[in-house]
Amino acid sequence: MSAIYLLRKISTKTPSRFHRSLFFSTFSKESKPDSSRTNSIRHLSIQRFFPSSIYRFPQSKILPNRKFSTSVETNSSDKRIHVQSGVILERIHKNEEEETVSKVNVETERVVREESEAEKEAWRILENAVVRYCGSPVGTVAANDPGDKMPLNYDQVFIRDFVPSALAFLLKGEGDIVRNFLLHTLQLQSWEKTVDCYSPGQGLMPASFKVRTVALDENTTEEVLDPDFGESAIGRVAPVDSGLWWIILLRAYGKITGDFSLQERIDVQTGIKLIMNLCLADGFDMFPTLLVTDGSCMIDRRMGIHGHPLEIQSLFYSALRCSREMLSVNDSSKNLVRAINNRLSALSFHIREYYWVDIKKINEIYRYKTEEYSTDATNKFNIYPEQIPPWLMDWIPEQGGYLLGNLQPAHMDFRFFTLGNFWSIVSSLATPKQNEAILNLIEAKWDDIIGNMPLKICYPALEYDDWRIITGSDPKNTPWSYHNSGSWPTLLWQFTLACMKMGRPELAEKALAVAEKRLLADRWPEYYDTRSGKFIGKQSRLYQTWTVAGFLTSKLLLANPEMASLLFWEEDYELLDICACGLRKSDRKKCSRVAAKTQILVR
C-alpha cells in the first residue's frame, strides 16, 4: 500500500502541544525509467514545531515574502498534488480502487527519549564551551580542558569546528546561538586581511575568532572579535573550507528552524555572492575542481593534499547547491546563478568519471597506455600504472569502491579520505550506485576504518620515506596519528548523515555504540592513535568540543530521521543534462559527457 499526501490547515492555538509541518521542495519533473523510483516523491522535507517552552524557534515559519511552489509532482505523470501556504499534510493510503484518509495526529505528545550518562555529560560540556559576545552566545571554543595550561588557539571559535555544535543546538531547538554565529562571522568577512603586505580576495571567511576585552580608557573596557584568516595559522594557510561550511550551515539553519528571513537579508545574500565569486573566479586551471594548497581544510598541516583534494571538492559542491537554493534570482545575481549551474554540472561529471575507483577501474588503470597525445585519449591525466600502490590490490573489496583523495596531471592519490567520501554521499556528488559502494567498502573494511574508535580521517597512513618526504617529517603527523590516519570521533555525525540518506542507519548505530563505550571514560579526546584507534592521541586535547558535538548530533539525527532528511540532497536530474562546453556532434572535439553518459546517470 503506497502513501501520498494531501493537505490540512494547521492550528497553533494550543502551545502546550507540538505541531508537525511537512512541506515539499523541488521535485523531479520527468519520470525516470527506473521502476524502483516510480511513484516516489523526491525531496520530501519534514519539519517539526515544538512548544515554545522547549523549542525557541520563531513562531512565523512561512514568511509572506517567500514564494513557494503551488504544485508538486511525483515521478508518475498521472499524479499531482496541490500545495497551499500555511497548511500541513494528511496521509492518504491509496488502494487500487479507493482512497481512505487517515489524519496525522498533530496533537500527539513528543516522545521523550531517555538520555544516557554519556549524553548528559556531553550536553554539560557543550553548554560550558559556549562563548558569549556582548552577552549573547556566538559559538563554542574548540576545546575546554581545565587542565590545559597552554590552549594555543583551542580557546577560539573555529567555523568548521562549530558546525556539529550548531547542528546539535538546532536539533535541540536552540537557534539563537547559530543565528548569532552566522551574522557575526559574516561581519568578519569584510575585515582587512593582510599577510606580508598582500591581501587575499574578498569573500574569504576567517578560520576562527576570539572574543577579547580591550581597554578604551582607565575605567572602560569593550569586547571585540579578533579573527584569524590564516595570518596566525601554522603555515599561514587560508582556510578555504570556512566559507563553504558557512554556506552549508546557513542552509541548515533555515531548513531546521523554518526561519528563512536570515538568508533573505541583503547582507547575507551579499556574503553568499562574495564567497561564490571567490570560488568561481577564473584562473589557469583546466578542471572544474578547486585548486588549493596543502593544509587548507580539516587536514590543516602538510599531508600531500595540495591540488584538488576530494574534501574541498565535496564541500564546494555542497556549497554550490546551497547557494543555488538560497540566492534570490534577479538582474544582479542571474549571471552568478548561471555560473553556479554550469560549475555544478561540470564538477559532478568530473568527480564521478575521474575520481571513482573500484576493482574494475583499478584493472583499467593497470592497463593504461601512457603519453597519449589526443583529444580523445583514454588516459587523460597521463597516470602511470606503477602508481597503483601494492596495498590497494588486496584491500579494495569486490562490491565496494570510493572516490580518490586527489587527482591532478600524472598523479592519483589512492588514499581513502573519509570526510570527502561522506560529503559526496550527503550532497549527491557521487551517483546512488557509487554511494552504496562507499558504504559497502566501509562495512567490508570495518576494522580498518572504524576499529576501536571511529573514524579514520584517511587510510592508510604515510609511513617511512613517504612520511619523511610528504609531511616533511612532521612530528605531529607520525604514522597512524593525528591527520596521518588518526581516528577522529567528530566524523561520526557525517557518517551518520550519509548512512541515513542511504537507508542504512544500522551502520551508524554500530559505530556510535563503539564510540560511546569509550568517549566518556576517556574524557572526550580530539583524536586517537594507532592502526586500530586503541590509544588516545599523544597530543590530543581532552574535552574537545566537536568530539562532544559530533556524538550528540549523531544521537539526535538517529532519533529524528525526519530532521536528518532536511540536511542532505537527492540526485538533481537536471544537472545530468546541462552542458556548457558548446561542442556539437559535428565538431572536431567531442564532448566528454556524451561519451560517458552511462557513467554519470544514476542506476
Coordinates of C-alpha atoms in Angstrom, one line a residue:
M1 CA 0.0 0.0 0.0
S2 CA 1.6 3.2 -1.2
A3 CA 1.3 6.6 0.6
I4 CA 0.9 10.0 -0.8
Y5 CA 0.0 13.2 0.9
L6 CA -2.8 15.8 1.0
L7 CA -3.0 19.0 3.0
R8 CA -4.9 20.2 6.0
K9 CA -4.8 23.6 7.7
I10 CA -2.7 23.8 10.9
S11 CA -4.0 25.2 14.2
T12 CA -1.4 26.6 16.6
K13 CA -3.8 27.6 19.4
T14 CA -2.6 25.1 21.9
P15 CA 1.0 26.0 22.8
S16 CA 1.3 23.1 25.2
R17 CA 1.4 20.6 22.3
F18 CA 3.6 20.3 19.3
H19 CA 2.7 20.6 15.7
R20 CA 4.3 19.0 12.7
S21 CA 4.7 20.7 9.4
L22 CA 5.6 18.9 6.2
F23 CA 6.4 20.8 3.1
F24 CA 7.8 20.0 -0.3
S25 CA 10.8 21.4 -2.1
T26 CA 11.9 20.7 -5.7
F27 CA 10.5 17.5 -7.3
S28 CA 11.7 15.8 -10.4
K29 CA 9.7 17.0 -13.4
E30 CA 10.3 13.9 -15.5
S31 CA 9.5 10.3 -14.9
K32 CA 12.6 8.2 -15.0
P33 CA 12.6 4.6 -16.5
D34 CA 13.9 3.1 -13.2
S35 CA 10.9 1.3 -11.7
S36 CA 12.3 1.4 -8.2
R37 CA 11.7 5.2 -8.3
T38 CA 8.3 5.1 -9.9
N39 CA 5.6 6.7 -7.8
S40 CA 8.2 8.0 -5.3
I41 CA 8.2 11.6 -4.1
R42 CA 11.6 13.3 -4.1
H43 CA 12.9 15.9 -1.8
L44 CA 10.3 15.5 1.0
S45 CA 11.2 17.9 3.7
I46 CA 9.7 17.4 7.1
Q47 CA 9.8 19.9 9.9
R48 CA 8.5 19.8 13.4
F49 CA 7.4 22.6 15.6
F50 CA 7.6 22.1 19.3
P51 CA 6.3 24.0 22.3
S52 CA 7.9 27.4 22.8
S53 CA 8.8 26.4 26.4
I54 CA 11.2 23.8 25.0
Y55 CA 11.9 24.9 21.4
R56 CA 12.5 28.6 20.9
F57 CA 12.3 29.0 17.1
P58 CA 10.4 31.9 15.6
Q59 CA 6.7 31.3 15.5
S60 CA 6.2 32.6 12.0
K61 CA 7.5 29.7 9.9
I62 CA 6.2 30.7 6.5
L63 CA 7.3 34.2 5.5
P64 CA 4.9 36.4 3.4
N65 CA 7.7 37.5 1.1
R66 CA 8.9 33.9 0.3
K67 CA 7.4 32.3 -2.7
F68 CA 6.6 28.6 -2.5
S69 CA 5.5 26.4 -5.4
T70 CA 1.8 25.9 -5.6
S71 CA 2.1 22.4 -7.1
V72 CA 4.3 19.5 -6.8
E73 CA 4.6 16.3 -8.9
T74 CA 5.5 12.8 -8.3
N75 CA 7.7 10.9 -10.8
S76 CA 4.5 9.3 -12.1
S77 CA 2.8 11.5 -14.7
D78 CA -0.7 10.8 -13.6
K79 CA -0.4 12.1 -10.0
R80 CA -0.4 15.8 -9.0
I81 CA -0.6 17.2 -5.5
H82 CA -1.6 20.9 -5.0
V83 CA 0.1 22.7 -2.1
Q84 CA -1.2 25.8 -0.3
S85 CA 0.8 28.0 2.1
G86 CA 0.3 27.6 5.8
V87 CA -1.0 24.0 5.7
I88 CA 0.2 20.6 6.8
L89 CA -0.3 17.2 5.4
E90 CA -2.6 14.3 5.8
R91 CA -1.6 10.8 4.7
I92 CA -3.8 9.0 2.2
H93 CA -3.4 5.3 1.9
K94 CA -4.2 4.6 -1.7
N95 CA -5.7 1.3 -2.8
E96 CA -6.2 0.2 -6.4
E97 CA -9.9 1.1 -6.2
E98 CA -10.4 3.6 -3.4
E99 CA -8.7 6.1 -1.1
T100 CA -9.2 6.4 2.6
V101 CA -8.0 9.4 4.6
S102 CA -6.1 8.9 7.8
K103 CA -5.3 12.2 9.5
V104 CA -1.9 12.8 11.0
N105 CA -2.5 13.3 14.7
V106 CA -0.7 16.7 15.3
E107 CA -1.6 16.7 19.0
T108 CA 0.5 13.7 19.9
E109 CA 2.8 14.5 22.7
R110 CA 6.5 14.5 21.9
V111 CA 8.2 11.2 22.9
V112 CA 10.9 11.9 25.3
R113 CA 13.9 9.6 24.8
E114 CA 15.9 8.8 28.0
E115 CA 19.4 10.2 27.7
S116 CA 22.4 8.0 28.7
E117 CA 25.0 9.2 31.1
A118 CA 27.4 10.0 28.2
E119 CA 24.7 12.2 26.6
K120 CA 24.0 14.1 29.8
E121 CA 27.7 14.7 30.3
A122 CA 28.2 15.7 26.7
W123 CA 25.4 18.4 27.0
R124 CA 27.0 19.8 30.1
I125 CA 30.4 20.0 28.4
L126 CA 28.9 21.6 25.2
E127 CA 27.0 24.2 27.2
N128 CA 30.1 25.1 29.2
A129 CA 32.0 25.6 25.9
V130 CA 29.7 28.4 24.7
V131 CA 31.4 31.7 24.0
R132 CA 29.5 34.9 24.6
Y133 CA 30.0 38.3 23.0
C134 CA 28.3 41.3 24.5
G135 CA 26.1 39.0 26.5
S136 CA 24.9 36.8 23.5
P137 CA 26.1 33.3 22.6
V138 CA 28.2 33.3 19.4
G139 CA 29.9 29.9 19.2
T140 CA 31.8 27.3 21.1
V141 CA 35.5 27.0 21.9
A142 CA 37.5 24.3 20.1
A143 CA 38.4 22.6 23.5
N144 CA 37.7 23.3 27.1
D145 CA 40.1 21.2 29.1
P146 CA 40.5 22.7 32.6
G147 CA 43.9 21.0 32.9
D148 CA 45.4 22.5 29.7
K149 CA 47.8 25.4 30.7
M150 CA 48.7 26.2 27.0
P151 CA 45.5 26.2 25.0
L152 CA 47.2 27.8 21.9
N153 CA 44.3 28.5 19.6
Y154 CA 42.0 25.9 21.1
D155 CA 40.2 28.6 23.1
Q156 CA 39.0 30.2 19.8
V157 CA 35.7 29.6 17.9
F158 CA 36.5 27.8 14.6
I159 CA 34.0 27.9 11.8
R160 CA 34.4 24.2 10.8
D161 CA 34.6 23.0 14.4
F162 CA 31.3 24.9 15.3
V163 CA 29.2 23.1 12.6
P164 CA 28.5 20.0 14.7
S165 CA 27.8 22.1 17.7
A166 CA 25.5 24.3 15.7
L167 CA 23.5 21.2 14.5
A168 CA 23.3 19.8 18.0
F169 CA 21.8 23.1 19.2
L170 CA 19.5 23.4 16.2
L171 CA 18.2 19.8 16.7
K172 CA 17.6 20.6 20.3
G173 CA 15.6 23.7 19.4
E174 CA 18.1 26.4 20.3
G175 CA 18.6 28.5 17.2
D176 CA 19.8 31.8 18.7
I177 CA 23.4 30.8 19.0
V178 CA 23.6 29.7 15.4
R179 CA 21.9 32.8 14.1
N180 CA 24.3 35.0 16.1
F181 CA 27.3 33.0 14.8
L182 CA 26.3 33.3 11.2
L183 CA 25.8 37.1 11.4
H184 CA 29.0 37.8 13.4
T185 CA 31.2 35.7 11.2
L186 CA 29.6 37.5 8.2
Q187 CA 30.7 40.8 9.6
L188 CA 34.2 39.5 9.9
Q189 CA 34.2 38.6 6.2
S190 CA 34.6 42.3 5.3
W191 CA 37.6 42.8 7.6
E192 CA 41.0 43.7 6.1
K193 CA 43.2 40.6 5.7
T194 CA 46.9 41.1 5.1
V195 CA 49.9 38.8 5.2
D196 CA 53.3 40.4 4.4
C197 CA 51.6 43.4 2.6
Y198 CA 49.4 41.1 0.5
S199 CA 45.6 40.8 0.8
P200 CA 43.6 37.8 -0.4
G201 CA 40.4 38.2 -2.4
Q202 CA 37.1 39.5 -1.0
G203 CA 34.8 36.8 0.4
L204 CA 37.4 34.9 2.5
M205 CA 35.9 33.7 5.8
P206 CA 38.1 33.5 8.9
A207 CA 39.3 30.2 10.2
S208 CA 38.4 31.2 13.7
F209 CA 37.8 34.2 16.0
K210 CA 38.3 35.0 19.7
V211 CA 36.4 37.4 21.9
R212 CA 38.9 39.8 23.5
T213 CA 38.4 42.6 26.1
V214 CA 40.2 45.8 25.3
A215 CA 40.6 48.9 27.4
L216 CA 39.2 52.1 26.0
D217 CA 40.5 54.2 28.9
E218 CA 41.3 53.6 32.6
N219 CA 37.7 52.8 33.6
T220 CA 36.1 51.5 30.4
T221 CA 36.6 48.2 28.5
E222 CA 35.0 46.8 25.4
E223 CA 34.6 43.4 23.9
V224 CA 35.8 42.9 20.4
L225 CA 36.0 40.0 17.9
D226 CA 39.6 39.1 16.8
P227 CA 39.5 36.9 13.7
D228 CA 42.3 34.8 12.2
F229 CA 42.2 34.5 8.4
G230 CA 45.3 32.3 8.3
E231 CA 47.8 35.0 9.1
S232 CA 48.4 33.4 12.5
A233 CA 47.9 29.8 11.5
I234 CA 50.7 27.2 11.2
G235 CA 52.0 27.6 7.7
R236 CA 49.9 30.8 7.1
V237 CA 47.3 28.9 5.0
A238 CA 44.0 30.5 4.2
P239 CA 41.0 28.4 5.3
V240 CA 39.3 27.6 2.0
D241 CA 36.7 25.4 3.7
S242 CA 35.5 28.1 6.1
G243 CA 33.3 29.9 3.6
L244 CA 31.9 26.6 2.3
W245 CA 31.0 25.4 5.8
W246 CA 29.4 28.8 6.5
I247 CA 27.1 28.5 3.5
I248 CA 26.2 24.9 4.4
L249 CA 25.3 25.9 7.9
L250 CA 23.2 28.8 6.7
R251 CA 21.1 26.5 4.7
A252 CA 20.8 24.0 7.6
Y253 CA 19.6 26.8 9.9
G254 CA 16.8 27.7 7.5
K255 CA 15.8 24.2 6.9
I256 CA 15.6 23.1 10.6
T257 CA 14.2 26.3 12.1
G258 CA 12.0 27.4 9.2
D259 CA 13.4 30.9 9.6
F260 CA 14.3 31.8 6.0
S261 CA 14.4 35.5 6.8
L262 CA 18.1 35.3 7.7
Q263 CA 19.2 34.0 4.3
E264 CA 17.0 36.6 2.6
R265 CA 18.8 39.6 4.2
I266 CA 20.7 41.8 1.9
D267 CA 23.9 41.5 3.8
V268 CA 23.6 37.7 3.9
Q269 CA 22.9 37.5 0.2
T270 CA 26.0 39.7 -0.4
G271 CA 28.0 37.3 1.8
I272 CA 27.0 34.3 -0.3
K273 CA 27.8 36.1 -3.5
L274 CA 31.3 37.1 -2.3
I275 CA 32.1 33.5 -1.3
M276 CA 30.8 32.2 -4.6
N277 CA 32.6 34.8 -6.7
L278 CA 35.9 34.0 -4.9
C279 CA 35.4 30.2 -5.6
L280 CA 34.3 30.7 -9.2
A281 CA 36.9 33.2 -10.2
D282 CA 38.7 32.4 -13.5
G283 CA 42.2 31.1 -13.3
F284 CA 44.6 28.9 -15.2
D285 CA 43.1 25.6 -14.2
M286 CA 41.7 23.3 -16.9
F287 CA 39.4 21.4 -14.4
P288 CA 36.2 22.4 -12.6
T289 CA 37.7 21.4 -9.3
L290 CA 39.0 24.0 -6.9
L291 CA 42.8 24.2 -6.8
V292 CA 44.1 24.7 -3.2
T293 CA 47.3 24.5 -1.2
D294 CA 48.1 21.9 1.4
G295 CA 46.5 22.4 4.8
S296 CA 43.5 24.4 3.6
C297 CA 40.8 22.3 5.2
M298 CA 40.3 20.0 8.2
I299 CA 43.7 18.5 7.4
D300 CA 45.5 21.8 8.1
R301 CA 49.1 20.6 8.1
R302 CA 51.3 19.3 5.3
M303 CA 49.9 15.9 4.3
G304 CA 50.3 15.9 0.5
I305 CA 46.7 17.0 -0.3
H306 CA 47.6 20.1 -2.3
G307 CA 46.0 20.3 -5.7
H308 CA 42.4 19.1 -6.0
P309 CA 41.6 17.3 -2.7
L310 CA 38.3 15.5 -2.5
E311 CA 37.3 17.1 0.8
I312 CA 37.3 20.6 -0.7
Q313 CA 35.5 19.4 -3.9
S314 CA 32.7 17.7 -2.0
L315 CA 32.2 20.8 0.3
F316 CA 32.4 23.1 -2.8
Y317 CA 29.7 21.1 -4.5
S318 CA 27.5 21.2 -1.4
A319 CA 28.0 25.0 -1.1
L320 CA 27.2 25.4 -4.7
R321 CA 23.9 23.5 -4.3
C322 CA 23.1 25.5 -1.1
S323 CA 23.8 28.8 -2.9
R324 CA 21.6 27.9 -5.8
E325 CA 18.8 27.2 -3.3
M326 CA 19.2 30.4 -1.3
L327 CA 20.2 33.1 -3.8
S328 CA 17.4 35.5 -4.8
V329 CA 17.4 35.5 -8.6
N330 CA 17.4 39.0 -10.0
D331 CA 19.4 41.1 -12.5
S332 CA 22.3 41.4 -10.2
S333 CA 22.6 37.6 -9.5
K334 CA 21.4 35.9 -12.6
N335 CA 24.9 35.6 -14.1
L336 CA 26.2 34.1 -10.9
V337 CA 23.3 31.6 -10.7
R338 CA 24.1 30.6 -14.3
A339 CA 27.8 30.2 -13.4
I340 CA 26.8 28.1 -10.4
N341 CA 24.6 25.8 -12.5
N342 CA 27.4 25.3 -15.1
R343 CA 30.0 24.5 -12.4
L344 CA 27.7 22.1 -10.7
S345 CA 27.2 20.2 -13.9
A346 CA 30.9 20.1 -14.8
L347 CA 32.0 19.2 -11.3
S348 CA 29.6 16.4 -10.8
F349 CA 30.7 14.8 -14.1
H350 CA 34.4 15.3 -13.4
I351 CA 34.3 13.7 -9.9
R352 CA 32.0 10.8 -10.9
E353 CA 34.0 10.0 -14.0
Y354 CA 37.6 10.5 -13.0
Y355 CA 37.8 10.2 -9.2
W356 CA 35.9 6.9 -8.9
V357 CA 37.9 3.8 -8.2
D358 CA 36.8 0.2 -7.7
I359 CA 38.1 -3.2 -8.9
K360 CA 37.1 -2.6 -12.5
K361 CA 38.7 0.9 -12.5
I362 CA 41.9 -0.3 -10.9
N363 CA 42.2 -3.0 -13.6
E364 CA 41.6 -0.3 -16.2
I365 CA 44.4 1.9 -14.8
Y366 CA 46.6 -1.1 -14.5
R367 CA 46.4 -1.5 -18.3
Y368 CA 46.7 2.2 -19.2
K369 CA 48.8 3.3 -22.1
T370 CA 50.8 6.5 -21.3
E371 CA 51.9 9.5 -23.3
E372 CA 48.7 9.7 -25.3
Y373 CA 48.6 12.9 -27.3
S374 CA 45.0 13.1 -28.4
T375 CA 41.7 14.9 -27.6
D376 CA 40.0 11.5 -27.1
A377 CA 42.8 9.8 -25.0
T378 CA 41.7 7.2 -22.5
N379 CA 44.4 8.1 -20.0
K380 CA 43.5 11.8 -20.0
F381 CA 45.7 12.6 -16.9
N382 CA 48.7 10.5 -18.1
I383 CA 48.6 8.3 -15.0
Y384 CA 51.4 5.7 -14.8
P385 CA 50.1 2.2 -13.8
E386 CA 53.1 1.9 -11.4
Q387 CA 51.4 4.5 -9.2
I388 CA 48.9 1.9 -8.1
P389 CA 50.0 1.1 -4.5
P390 CA 50.5 -2.6 -3.6
W391 CA 48.2 -2.4 -0.6
L392 CA 45.3 -1.4 -2.7
M393 CA 45.2 -4.5 -4.8
D394 CA 44.2 -6.7 -1.9
W395 CA 42.4 -4.1 0.2
I396 CA 39.5 -3.0 -2.0
P397 CA 36.5 -5.3 -1.8
E398 CA 34.7 -6.8 -4.8
Q399 CA 31.4 -5.0 -4.1
G400 CA 32.9 -1.7 -2.8
G401 CA 34.6 1.4 -4.1
Y402 CA 35.4 5.0 -3.2
L403 CA 36.4 8.4 -4.6
L404 CA 40.1 9.2 -4.8
G405 CA 41.7 11.6 -2.4
N406 CA 43.2 13.7 -5.1
L407 CA 43.7 13.9 -8.9
Q408 CA 46.0 16.0 -11.0
P409 CA 48.2 15.5 -14.0
A410 CA 50.3 12.4 -13.6
H411 CA 49.1 11.9 -10.0
M412 CA 46.4 9.9 -8.3
D413 CA 46.2 9.9 -4.5
F414 CA 44.7 6.5 -3.8
R415 CA 44.2 7.1 -0.1
F416 CA 40.7 6.8 1.2
F417 CA 39.7 10.2 2.7
T418 CA 36.7 9.8 5.0
L419 CA 35.1 13.3 5.1
G420 CA 35.3 13.8 1.3
N421 CA 33.6 10.5 0.6
F422 CA 30.9 11.1 3.3
W423 CA 30.0 14.5 1.8
S424 CA 29.9 13.1 -1.7
I425 CA 27.1 10.9 -0.4
V426 CA 25.3 13.6 1.5
S427 CA 25.4 16.1 -1.4
S428 CA 24.8 13.5 -4.2
L429 CA 28.1 14.4 -5.8
A430 CA 28.5 10.7 -6.3
T431 CA 25.9 8.6 -8.0
P432 CA 23.5 6.4 -5.9
K433 CA 25.4 3.3 -7.1
Q434 CA 28.7 4.8 -6.0
N435 CA 27.2 5.9 -2.7
E436 CA 26.1 2.3 -2.0
A437 CA 29.6 1.1 -2.9
I438 CA 31.3 3.5 -0.5
L439 CA 29.2 2.2 2.4
N440 CA 29.8 -1.3 1.3
L441 CA 33.6 -0.6 1.4
I442 CA 33.3 0.8 5.0
E443 CA 31.3 -2.2 6.1
A444 CA 33.8 -4.7 4.5
K445 CA 36.8 -2.8 5.9
W446 CA 35.2 -2.1 9.3
D447 CA 38.3 -2.9 11.3
D448 CA 40.5 -0.6 9.2
I449 CA 38.2 2.4 9.2
I450 CA 36.2 2.1 12.4
G451 CA 38.3 -0.2 14.6
N452 CA 38.3 0.6 18.3
M453 CA 37.2 4.2 17.7
P454 CA 35.5 5.7 14.7
L455 CA 36.6 7.1 12.3
K456 CA 39.9 7.1 10.4
I457 CA 40.4 10.5 8.8
C458 CA 42.2 8.8 6.0
Y459 CA 43.5 5.3 5.2
P460 CA 46.2 4.1 5.1
A461 CA 48.9 6.1 6.9
L462 CA 52.0 7.6 5.2
E463 CA 55.0 5.6 6.6
Y464 CA 58.8 5.5 6.2
D465 CA 60.1 7.5 3.2
D466 CA 56.6 8.7 2.2
W467 CA 56.1 10.2 5.7
R468 CA 59.5 11.9 5.6
I469 CA 59.1 13.3 2.1
I470 CA 55.4 14.2 2.0
T471 CA 54.9 15.5 5.6
G472 CA 58.4 16.9 6.0
S473 CA 59.0 14.5 9.0
D474 CA 56.1 16.2 10.8
P475 CA 56.4 15.1 14.5
K476 CA 52.6 15.5 15.0
N477 CA 51.6 13.6 11.9
T478 CA 53.5 10.4 12.6
P479 CA 52.1 7.2 11.1
W480 CA 48.6 6.4 12.4
S481 CA 48.3 9.6 14.4
Y482 CA 46.5 12.9 14.0
H483 CA 45.9 13.7 10.3
N484 CA 48.1 10.8 9.2
S485 CA 45.3 8.2 9.6
G486 CA 44.4 9.1 13.2
S487 CA 40.8 8.2 14.4
W488 CA 38.5 11.3 14.8
P489 CA 35.2 10.7 16.7
T490 CA 33.8 14.1 15.4
L491 CA 33.4 12.4 12.0
L492 CA 30.6 10.3 13.5
W493 CA 27.8 12.8 12.6
Q494 CA 28.8 13.0 9.0
F495 CA 28.9 9.2 8.8
T496 CA 25.5 9.1 10.4
L497 CA 24.1 11.5 7.9
A498 CA 25.5 9.6 5.0
C499 CA 24.1 6.3 6.4
M500 CA 20.7 7.7 7.0
K501 CA 20.5 9.1 3.5
M502 CA 21.2 5.7 2.0
G503 CA 18.8 3.9 4.3
R504 CA 21.5 2.1 6.4
P505 CA 21.3 3.7 9.9
E506 CA 22.3 0.4 11.5
L507 CA 25.9 1.1 10.3
A508 CA 25.9 4.5 12.1
E509 CA 24.3 2.9 15.2
K510 CA 27.0 0.3 15.3
A511 CA 29.8 2.9 15.0
L512 CA 28.2 5.1 17.6
A513 CA 28.0 2.2 20.1
V514 CA 31.7 1.6 19.7
A515 CA 32.4 5.3 20.4
E516 CA 30.0 5.6 23.3
K517 CA 31.8 2.8 25.2
R518 CA 35.0 4.9 25.5
L519 CA 34.4 8.6 25.0
L520 CA 33.0 9.4 28.4
A521 CA 35.7 7.4 30.3
D522 CA 38.5 8.9 28.0
R523 CA 37.3 12.5 28.6
W524 CA 36.3 13.2 25.0
P525 CA 39.6 13.3 23.2
E526 CA 40.2 15.1 20.0
Y527 CA 41.6 12.0 18.2
Y528 CA 43.0 8.5 18.8
D529 CA 46.3 6.9 17.6
T530 CA 47.4 3.5 16.3
R531 CA 46.2 1.5 13.4
S532 CA 43.0 0.4 15.2
G533 CA 42.5 3.6 17.2
K534 CA 43.2 1.9 20.5
F535 CA 45.1 4.7 22.3
I536 CA 44.2 8.4 23.0
G537 CA 46.3 10.6 20.7
K538 CA 49.7 11.5 22.0
Q539 CA 49.0 15.3 21.6
S540 CA 45.2 15.0 21.7
R541 CA 43.3 17.7 23.6
L542 CA 40.7 16.4 26.1
Y543 CA 37.1 17.7 26.3
Q544 CA 37.3 18.6 22.6
T545 CA 34.1 20.3 21.7
W546 CA 33.5 18.9 18.3
T547 CA 34.1 15.4 19.6
V548 CA 31.3 16.0 22.1
A549 CA 29.1 17.7 19.5
G550 CA 29.6 15.1 16.8
F551 CA 28.5 12.4 19.3
L552 CA 25.4 14.4 20.3
T553 CA 24.5 15.3 16.7
S554 CA 24.7 11.6 15.7
K555 CA 22.4 10.7 18.5
L556 CA 19.9 13.4 17.6
L557 CA 19.9 12.5 13.9
L558 CA 19.2 8.9 14.6
A559 CA 16.4 9.8 16.9
N560 CA 14.9 12.3 14.4
P561 CA 15.3 10.8 10.9
E562 CA 12.9 13.5 9.5
M563 CA 15.3 16.2 10.6
A564 CA 18.2 14.3 9.0
S565 CA 16.3 14.4 5.7
L566 CA 16.5 18.2 5.7
L567 CA 20.3 18.1 5.7
F568 CA 21.1 16.0 2.6
W569 CA 20.4 16.4 -1.1
E570 CA 18.9 13.9 -3.5
E571 CA 20.0 13.5 -7.1
D572 CA 19.4 16.5 -9.3
Y573 CA 18.4 15.1 -12.7
E574 CA 18.6 18.5 -14.4
L575 CA 22.3 18.6 -13.8
L576 CA 22.8 15.5 -15.8
D577 CA 21.6 17.2 -19.0
I578 CA 23.3 20.6 -18.5
C579 CA 26.5 21.1 -20.6
A580 CA 28.1 24.4 -21.1
C581 CA 31.0 23.3 -23.3
G582 CA 29.3 24.4 -26.5
L583 CA 30.6 21.4 -28.5
R584 CA 28.3 19.9 -31.2
K585 CA 28.3 16.4 -32.6
S586 CA 29.9 17.7 -35.8
D587 CA 32.8 19.4 -34.0
R588 CA 36.3 18.1 -34.3
K589 CA 36.5 17.9 -30.5
K590 CA 33.8 15.7 -28.8
C591 CA 32.1 16.4 -25.6
S592 CA 33.3 14.0 -22.9
R593 CA 29.8 13.9 -21.3
V594 CA 28.3 12.3 -24.3
A595 CA 30.9 9.5 -24.3
A596 CA 30.4 8.9 -20.6
K597 CA 26.7 9.4 -20.4
T598 CA 26.1 6.0 -19.0
Q599 CA 28.7 6.6 -16.3
I600 CA 27.1 9.7 -14.9
L601 CA 23.5 8.6 -14.9
V602 CA 22.0 7.1 -11.8
R603 CA 21.1 3.5 -11.6

